[in-house]
Amino acid sequence: MPGQSLFQRIAGQIGLYGAVACYVVFALLPIYWTIKISVTPQDLLYSEGIRLWPSRMTLANYASVLKASDFPRYFLNSIIVSVSTAFIVTVVASFAGYALSRFRFRGKALVSLVLLLTQTFPLVMVIPPIYRIMGQLGLTDNLYGLIIIYTAFNIAFATFLMQSFLDGVPKDLEEAAMIDGCTRLDALRRVILPLTLPGMGATVAFVFTAAWSELLFGLMLINSESQKTFSVGLLTFVGKFAVDWGQMMAASVLALIPVCLFFLFLQRYLVTGLTAGAVKG
Amino acid sequence: MASVSLRGIHKKFGPVSVLEKIDLDIEDGEFVVLVGPSGCGKSTLLRSIAGLETIDGGEIRIGDRLVNHAAPKDRDIAMVFQSYALYPHMDVRRNMAFSLNLRKSPAELIAERVSAASAKLGLGSLLERLPKQLSGGQRQRVAMGRAIVRNPKVFLFDEPLSNLDAKLRSTMRTEIKALHQSLKTTSIYVTHDQIEAMTMANRIVVMHDGIIQQVGPPLELYDRPANIFVAGFIGSPTMNFFDAVSQGKSARLGDGSALVLPTGAVVKEGREIVIGIRPEHLRFSGEGLPGRVVVVEPLGMSTQVTLDAAGERVTLMALERPSLAPGDAKSLTARPEDIHVFDRSTGLRLN
Amino acid sequence: MTALAEDIGLLQRQADRRRFIEPWLYLSPALILIFTVLIVPLIIGISYSFRKFSAFHSEYAGLDQYRAMLGDSVLHGALINTAWWTVASLVLQFFLGLGLALLLNRPFHGRRLVQGLVFLPWAVPIFLTGLTWAWLFNPLIGPLPHIFHAIGLQAEPVTILADPATAMWGPIIANVWFGIPFFAITLLAARKAIPSELYEAAAIDGASPWQQFTKVTLPFLAPTIAITVMLRTVWIATFADLIYVMTAGGPAGSTNTIATYIYVSAFKSLDKGYASAIAVLLLVLLIAYALIVIQMRRTLLRDV
């Protein structure tokens, strides 16, 4: 900007990059440290406790996690639960978002309000009743139970997301398609769907991440080893073998991989989505 | 191709009546322009014909068929939108072929129609492009091409030129008119621009507040507007209006001066009226309405003079080049046959 | 002619019905799921709060559970902890998030990369956030106690999670780390929506950078701030995972919030009735709070 001295400009640049560096270090420190411990050999763990990088590296922790523990099963369970949830939520939320985006009808404001209010429900409030209902339906200690619960909890936000993506497709296009010979459903399939595909991808990624991260319902509903999701498995592992740091860290890094991959894809759409969810109130 | 007939169409948005008892017959092959200020109901009427809006009552017929409850796709119409509404994920060729593909037309027919339409519109070299790689004018052409390929009974245009700049707009105006002359498809065209209406239409429908004000060929509307609204809406610069009271064969204006009324006018003595005179019909003369020059704008072909007269801002269009300066006092007059007389309370034409 | 008119009338009614039903058809899967999995359990949960549970049976208890809350000193402590946990997390998340948003709104080399990196914590599952921070605070394998000790914050390199006086800072810091991206992303989007002409006009009118911030940026961000702060407050106040993973409410109840208290009390003491009564209290507080913020936002939107 004109009117600033060279000194002010340089000081401004230093301040800018300094602040940016602080944020980056703060954001990456825990992740970095987890990775570091995961590749540190057992014998160096305490002696080189606060070194930035161990003097020797090992992948033994990863090998034992993958071969000699239940983590691969947890991992698979989490994948099943998260993928199913993400898929179901996205389909259901697409329809709901379509209704909110394209129709004027009595009760629309009420529906939006109810969806928003479900966002404020204290999870802990519904845990005991859900536990009982799921027990009666035989869905405790069962991945289906988790899928149903995660689906219900993610629908409201996913609906807002899809609504905002659908709002971004001009109504004219749909009308043009209907004049060109489409029924409403044809127009949805041939014109709107291809245009909202990136948005649906973002919704899938978002819900996948949320389902992957859930802990409390998993802890409560799942008991048997064979049904544990990653979060539950890791936490019980921490409780039982609190000293095997390397393996825990290796398992954590493995748990991070799918969400970080999704995050790379999701990042572009985060801004749209979160604003949509936030502004709709 | 087909005629379009509207009988007693009405529609409300909540308590607001947007269309009120619309009756209109459009002949086969006609180019009809719906014109009016924004919010007058012209777009709603067009969208009702297309089937994109439901109407509360009345009958819409395309050809002999009652289409009130037909889906848009079953009305055999094509529409050009203001935003063009090109499918962003399809190239020009697929945009144009979309409707025929939906109809499962044979591939040779589709190819033939698309190439014929693109040749007609000069789109031949653009067929593989996506809409975002086209300029505004090109998009406009693709939208037209998509409509032509269908070979529908009726073309509907919803302000198709309002997103273009002034120069392109006048080019496209000519092109659409030429296209209509070669295809002779019944067309209904919505615009708020009275110049588009005047230049393109076989007949103009002027709408205001959901009511049809007047229907007629462009020059008839210009020469014999049915009411003050039409008189003020058609023509640029707009008609000059003066409040007056009838007195014998003349009208007495607010400042006491008088103008001779046309012979056809049937006006009771002492009736409150409005006098309308088009800018090109006002002339300077030795006597008549005294005025004072405010602004002189030379346009080359003509000169537009703004004056204050009888308490109104008055515009005069002179074909000669008068030597005038702001502040000059000038008298104005007009031939009696060029004067429009309206009732002040109903707004209706009296001569 | 009359037959035709009746036909049209019938068609019209069918069309009307279709138009009325269609959106509800699309909404129904979502609404049914939300109703059966959220609303019904919520109502049952509220009914639990009027009952007393023991191992194998339950009985109607009227307002006993609510009366019991009055004398529950653990609950009072949890209320204070909840307020402290929520306010501290929120304030830090908000200001650090706002700072990050404003930084990312300025051009600098590598901005895209930086944006990806600083938003990454948002993708980390909460239980992992809790675990990794707990490990960072652990003097055996984590660097933080040693750093705190070296710069004189701590007399001995021990975990702050074990000391009732400092334990709450552990979850708060982890929560701030996790929550900054949410605020930064939302505020960045809102900031980008402010037309740059406004800043140019303000600069020409003689506004200093600080005045531009307070007179242009803040008023424009206010509605977004109000709604994100609301959503976040509710979310932070109710979520128990992080504290549960890091301290499980300890040591000596010093990190016990209402949410963790309910979670622990509902399953450890087996009295679902009492846990539900506390949850109802939390729900009422939150809904009241949400309504106030929505009202405030309306007022703000009117003024802008």
Coordinates of C-alpha atoms in Angstrom, one line a residue, chain B:
Chain B
M1 CA -46.6 -24.4 -35.3
A2 CA -49.8 -23.4 -33.6
S3 CA -51.9 -20.6 -32.2
V4 CA -52.0 -19.9 -28.5
S5 CA -55.2 -18.9 -26.8
L6 CA -55.5 -17.6 -23.2
R7 CA -59.0 -17.4 -21.6
G8 CA -59.6 -15.7 -18.3
I9 CA -56.2 -16.5 -16.8
H10 CA -55.8 -15.4 -13.2
K11 CA -53.2 -16.1 -10.5
K12 CA -52.5 -14.9 -7.0
F13 CA -49.4 -15.0 -4.9
G14 CA -51.0 -15.0 -1.5
P15 CA -53.2 -11.9 -1.3
V16 CA -51.5 -10.3 -4.3
S17 CA -53.1 -10.7 -7.7
V18 CA -50.3 -11.1 -10.3
L19 CA -52.5 -12.0 -13.2
E20 CA -56.1 -10.7 -13.6
K21 CA -58.4 -12.1 -16.1
I22 CA -56.0 -12.3 -19.1
D23 CA -57.6 -12.9 -22.4
L24 CA -55.3 -13.1 -25.4
D25 CA -55.3 -14.8 -28.8
I26 CA -52.0 -15.3 -30.6
E27 CA -52.2 -16.4 -34.2
D28 CA -50.2 -19.1 -35.8
G29 CA -46.8 -17.7 -36.8
E30 CA -47.2 -14.4 -35.0
F31 CA -44.5 -12.6 -33.0
V32 CA -46.1 -11.2 -29.9
V33 CA -44.2 -9.2 -27.4
L34 CA -45.3 -8.9 -23.7
V35 CA -44.0 -5.6 -22.4
G36 CA -44.4 -3.7 -19.1
P37 CA -42.4 -2.5 -16.1
S38 CA -40.9 -5.1 -13.8
G39 CA -43.5 -6.8 -11.6
C40 CA -46.3 -6.3 -14.1
G41 CA -46.9 -10.0 -14.5
K42 CA -45.5 -10.5 -18.0
S43 CA -42.9 -13.1 -16.9
T44 CA -45.5 -14.9 -14.8
L45 CA -47.8 -15.1 -17.8
L46 CA -45.0 -16.5 -20.0
R47 CA -44.0 -19.0 -17.3
S48 CA -47.7 -20.0 -17.0
I49 CA -47.8 -20.7 -20.7
A50 CA -44.7 -22.8 -20.4
G51 CA -46.2 -24.7 -17.5
L52 CA -43.5 -23.6 -15.0
E53 CA -46.2 -21.8 -12.9
T54 CA -49.6 -23.1 -12.1
I55 CA -52.5 -20.8 -12.7
D56 CA -55.5 -20.4 -10.3
G57 CA -58.0 -20.4 -13.1
G58 CA -58.7 -19.9 -16.8
E59 CA -57.7 -21.9 -19.9
I60 CA -54.4 -22.1 -21.8
R61 CA -54.6 -23.7 -25.2
I62 CA -51.8 -24.4 -27.6
G63 CA -53.2 -25.3 -31.0
D64 CA -56.5 -26.9 -30.1
R65 CA -55.2 -28.6 -27.0
L66 CA -56.0 -27.5 -23.5
V67 CA -52.7 -27.6 -21.7
N68 CA -53.6 -26.3 -18.2
H69 CA -52.5 -29.5 -16.6
A70 CA -49.9 -30.7 -19.1
A71 CA -46.3 -30.8 -17.8
P72 CA -43.9 -28.4 -19.5
K73 CA -42.3 -31.2 -21.4
D74 CA -45.7 -32.2 -22.9
R75 CA -46.6 -28.7 -24.2
D76 CA -44.2 -28.8 -27.2
I77 CA -42.7 -25.4 -26.5
A78 CA -39.1 -24.2 -26.3
M79 CA -37.9 -21.4 -24.1
V80 CA -35.0 -19.0 -24.1
F81 CA -34.1 -17.8 -20.6
Q82 CA -32.7 -14.5 -19.5
S83 CA -29.8 -16.4 -17.9
Y84 CA -29.6 -18.7 -21.1
A85 CA -29.8 -21.7 -18.7
L86 CA -27.2 -23.7 -20.7
Y87 CA -26.2 -26.9 -19.0
P88 CA -22.7 -26.2 -17.7
H89 CA -21.6 -29.8 -17.8
M90 CA -22.5 -30.3 -21.5
D91 CA -20.7 -28.9 -24.6
V92 CA -22.6 -26.9 -27.1
R93 CA -23.5 -29.9 -29.2
R94 CA -24.9 -31.8 -26.3
N95 CA -26.8 -28.8 -25.1
M96 CA -28.5 -28.4 -28.4
A97 CA -29.2 -32.2 -28.8
F98 CA -30.4 -32.6 -25.2
S99 CA -34.1 -32.4 -25.9
L100 CA -34.0 -34.6 -29.0
N101 CA -31.9 -37.2 -27.1
L102 CA -34.6 -37.2 -24.4
R103 CA -37.2 -37.9 -27.1
K104 CA -35.0 -40.7 -28.4
S105 CA -34.8 -39.2 -31.9
P106 CA -32.7 -41.1 -34.4
A107 CA -29.0 -40.1 -34.3
E108 CA -29.0 -39.0 -38.0
L109 CA -31.9 -36.7 -37.4
I110 CA -30.2 -35.1 -34.3
A111 CA -27.0 -34.6 -36.2
E112 CA -28.8 -33.0 -39.1
R113 CA -30.9 -30.7 -36.9
V114 CA -27.9 -29.6 -34.8
S115 CA -25.8 -28.9 -37.8
A116 CA -28.6 -27.0 -39.5
A117 CA -29.3 -24.9 -36.4
S118 CA -25.6 -24.2 -35.7
A119 CA -25.0 -23.2 -39.3
K120 CA -28.0 -20.8 -39.1
L121 CA -26.6 -19.2 -35.9
G122 CA -22.9 -19.3 -36.9
L123 CA -22.0 -21.8 -34.1
G124 CA -20.3 -24.4 -36.3
S125 CA -16.9 -23.9 -34.9
L126 CA -18.0 -23.9 -31.3
L127 CA -19.8 -27.2 -31.0
E128 CA -17.2 -28.8 -28.8
R129 CA -16.9 -25.9 -26.3
L130 CA -18.4 -25.8 -22.9
P131 CA -20.7 -22.9 -22.0
K132 CA -18.1 -21.3 -19.7
Q133 CA -15.8 -21.0 -22.7
L134 CA -18.2 -18.9 -24.7
S135 CA -18.9 -15.1 -24.7
G136 CA -22.2 -13.7 -23.7
G137 CA -23.4 -13.3 -27.3
Q138 CA -22.3 -16.9 -28.2
R139 CA -24.2 -18.3 -25.2
Q140 CA -27.2 -16.4 -26.3
R141 CA -26.9 -18.0 -29.7
V142 CA -26.6 -21.5 -28.2
A143 CA -29.7 -20.9 -26.1
M144 CA -31.5 -20.0 -29.4
G145 CA -30.1 -23.0 -31.1
R146 CA -31.3 -25.3 -28.4
A147 CA -34.8 -23.9 -29.0
I148 CA -34.6 -24.1 -32.8
V149 CA -33.4 -27.7 -32.8
R150 CA -36.6 -28.8 -31.1
N151 CA -38.8 -27.4 -33.9
P152 CA -41.5 -26.7 -31.3
K153 CA -45.0 -25.3 -31.8
V154 CA -44.2 -22.1 -29.9
F155 CA -41.0 -20.2 -28.9
L156 CA -41.0 -18.5 -25.6
F157 CA -38.4 -15.8 -24.8
D158 CA -38.0 -14.5 -21.3
E159 CA -36.0 -11.2 -21.6
P160 CA -33.3 -13.0 -23.6
L161 CA -31.3 -9.9 -24.4
S162 CA -31.1 -8.1 -21.1
N163 CA -27.7 -9.6 -20.1
L164 CA -26.0 -8.3 -23.3
D165 CA -24.4 -5.0 -23.8
A166 CA -26.2 -2.3 -25.9
K167 CA -24.4 -3.0 -29.2
L168 CA -24.8 -6.8 -29.1
R169 CA -28.4 -6.3 -28.0
S170 CA -29.3 -4.5 -31.2
T171 CA -27.5 -7.1 -33.4
M172 CA -29.3 -10.0 -31.7
R173 CA -32.6 -8.1 -32.0
T174 CA -32.2 -8.1 -35.7
E175 CA -31.1 -11.7 -35.7
I176 CA -34.0 -12.9 -33.8
K177 CA -36.4 -11.0 -36.0
A178 CA -34.7 -12.4 -39.2
L179 CA -34.9 -15.9 -37.6
H180 CA -38.6 -15.5 -37.0
Q181 CA -39.1 -14.4 -40.5
S182 CA -37.4 -17.5 -41.9
L183 CA -38.9 -20.1 -39.4
K184 CA -42.3 -18.5 -39.0
T185 CA -42.8 -20.2 -35.6
T186 CA -45.3 -18.6 -33.2
S187 CA -43.2 -16.6 -30.7
I188 CA -44.0 -15.0 -27.4
Y189 CA -41.3 -12.6 -26.2
V190 CA -41.2 -10.9 -22.8
T191 CA -39.2 -7.7 -22.3
H192 CA -39.2 -4.5 -20.3
D193 CA -37.6 -2.7 -23.1
Q194 CA -40.1 -0.8 -25.2
I195 CA -37.6 -0.4 -28.1
E196 CA -37.3 -4.2 -28.3
A197 CA -41.1 -4.4 -28.3
M198 CA -41.5 -1.8 -31.0
T199 CA -38.9 -3.2 -33.3
M200 CA -39.6 -6.9 -33.1
A201 CA -43.3 -7.4 -32.6
N202 CA -46.2 -8.1 -34.9
R203 CA -48.3 -7.2 -32.0
I204 CA -47.4 -5.8 -28.6
V205 CA -49.2 -6.6 -25.4
V206 CA -48.7 -3.9 -22.8
M207 CA -49.2 -5.1 -19.2
H208 CA -49.4 -3.3 -15.9
D209 CA -50.3 -4.6 -12.4
G210 CA -51.3 -8.0 -13.9
I211 CA -53.8 -6.5 -16.3
I212 CA -53.5 -6.2 -20.1
Q213 CA -53.6 -2.5 -20.9
Q214 CA -53.6 -2.7 -24.7
V215 CA -53.0 -5.1 -27.5
G216 CA -52.1 -4.0 -31.0
P217 CA -49.5 -3.5 -33.7
P218 CA -46.5 -1.3 -32.6
L219 CA -47.5 1.8 -34.5
E220 CA -51.1 1.6 -33.5
L221 CA -50.0 1.6 -29.8
Y222 CA -47.7 4.5 -30.6
D223 CA -50.2 6.5 -32.5
R224 CA -53.4 5.7 -30.5
P225 CA -52.4 4.6 -26.9
A226 CA -55.5 3.4 -25.1
N227 CA -54.7 5.0 -21.8
I228 CA -52.2 7.2 -20.0
F229 CA -50.1 4.2 -18.9
V230 CA -49.5 2.9 -22.5
A231 CA -49.0 6.5 -23.7
G232 CA -46.2 7.0 -21.2
F233 CA -44.7 3.5 -21.5
I234 CA -44.4 3.4 -25.3
G235 CA -42.1 5.9 -26.9
S236 CA -38.7 7.4 -26.0
P237 CA -38.3 10.1 -24.9
T238 CA -41.6 9.7 -23.2
M239 CA -44.8 11.6 -24.0
N240 CA -45.3 15.0 -22.4
F241 CA -48.4 15.2 -20.2
F242 CA -50.3 18.3 -19.0
D243 CA -53.3 18.5 -16.7
A244 CA -56.1 20.5 -18.2
V245 CA -59.8 21.4 -18.2
S246 CA -61.8 21.3 -21.4
Q247 CA -63.3 24.5 -22.5
G248 CA -65.2 24.6 -25.8
K249 CA -63.0 23.2 -28.5
S250 CA -59.8 23.7 -26.5
A251 CA -58.1 22.6 -23.3
R252 CA -57.1 25.2 -20.7
L253 CA -53.8 24.4 -19.0
G254 CA -52.8 25.1 -15.5
D255 CA -51.0 28.3 -16.5
G256 CA -54.0 29.7 -18.3
S257 CA -52.8 29.0 -21.8
A258 CA -55.0 27.0 -24.2
L259 CA -54.4 24.3 -26.8
V260 CA -56.9 23.4 -29.5
L261 CA -58.3 19.8 -29.1
P262 CA -58.5 17.4 -32.0
T263 CA -61.8 17.3 -33.8
G264 CA -62.6 13.6 -32.8
A265 CA -62.5 14.3 -29.1
V266 CA -65.8 14.0 -27.3
V267 CA -65.3 15.9 -24.1
K268 CA -67.9 17.5 -21.9
E269 CA -67.5 21.1 -21.0
G270 CA -65.4 21.6 -17.9
R271 CA -64.2 18.0 -17.7
E272 CA -60.8 17.3 -16.0
I273 CA -58.5 15.8 -18.7
V274 CA -54.8 15.1 -19.4
I275 CA -53.3 16.2 -22.6
G276 CA -50.5 14.1 -24.1
I277 CA -48.1 15.4 -26.8
R278 CA -45.1 13.4 -28.1
P279 CA -41.8 15.3 -28.1
E280 CA -41.5 15.2 -31.9
H281 CA -44.9 16.8 -32.2
L282 CA -44.1 19.8 -30.2
R283 CA -43.0 22.8 -32.2
F284 CA -41.7 26.3 -31.4
S285 CA -44.1 29.0 -32.6
G286 CA -44.8 32.7 -32.1
E287 CA -47.8 32.0 -29.8
G288 CA -49.1 29.1 -27.7
L289 CA -47.7 27.6 -24.5
P290 CA -45.0 29.8 -23.0
G291 CA -41.9 27.9 -21.9
R292 CA -38.4 28.4 -20.7
V293 CA -35.4 26.4 -22.1
V294 CA -33.6 24.3 -19.4
V295 CA -31.2 22.1 -21.3
V296 CA -30.3 21.7 -25.0
E297 CA -28.9 18.3 -26.1
P298 CA -27.8 18.0 -29.7
L299 CA -28.0 14.4 -30.9
G300 CA -26.8 15.1 -34.4
M301 CA -29.8 13.8 -36.3
S302 CA -32.1 15.8 -34.0
T303 CA -31.9 18.1 -31.1
Q304 CA -33.6 17.3 -27.8
V305 CA -34.7 20.4 -25.8
T306 CA -35.9 20.3 -22.3
L307 CA -38.2 23.2 -21.2
D308 CA -40.3 24.3 -18.2
A309 CA -43.8 25.0 -19.4
A310 CA -47.2 25.0 -17.6
G311 CA -45.5 23.8 -14.5
E312 CA -44.1 20.6 -16.1
R313 CA -40.8 19.4 -17.4
V314 CA -41.4 19.2 -21.2
T315 CA -39.3 17.5 -23.8
L316 CA -39.2 18.6 -27.4
M317 CA -37.5 16.8 -30.3
A318 CA -36.5 19.1 -33.1
L319 CA -35.2 17.8 -36.5
E320 CA -33.8 21.2 -37.4
R321 CA -31.0 22.7 -35.2
P322 CA -32.5 25.6 -33.3
S323 CA -30.1 28.1 -31.8
L324 CA -31.1 28.1 -28.2
A325 CA -29.5 28.8 -24.8
P326 CA -30.7 27.8 -21.4
G327 CA -33.1 30.5 -20.0
D328 CA -34.5 31.5 -23.4
A329 CA -38.2 32.0 -23.5
K330 CA -40.0 30.1 -26.2
S331 CA -43.7 29.4 -27.0
L332 CA -44.8 25.8 -27.8
T333 CA -47.6 24.5 -29.9
A334 CA -48.8 21.3 -31.6
R335 CA -51.2 20.4 -34.3
P336 CA -54.6 19.4 -32.9
E337 CA -54.5 16.0 -34.6
D338 CA -51.2 15.2 -32.8
I339 CA -52.8 15.8 -29.4
H340 CA -53.9 12.8 -27.2
V341 CA -56.7 13.4 -24.8
F342 CA -57.2 11.3 -21.7
D343 CA -59.7 11.3 -18.9
R344 CA -57.9 12.3 -15.7
S345 CA -59.7 10.0 -13.3
T346 CA -59.9 6.8 -15.4
G347 CA -56.8 7.4 -17.5
L348 CA -58.7 6.3 -20.7
R349 CA -58.3 7.8 -24.1
L350 CA -61.1 10.2 -25.1
N351 CA -60.3 10.9 -28.8

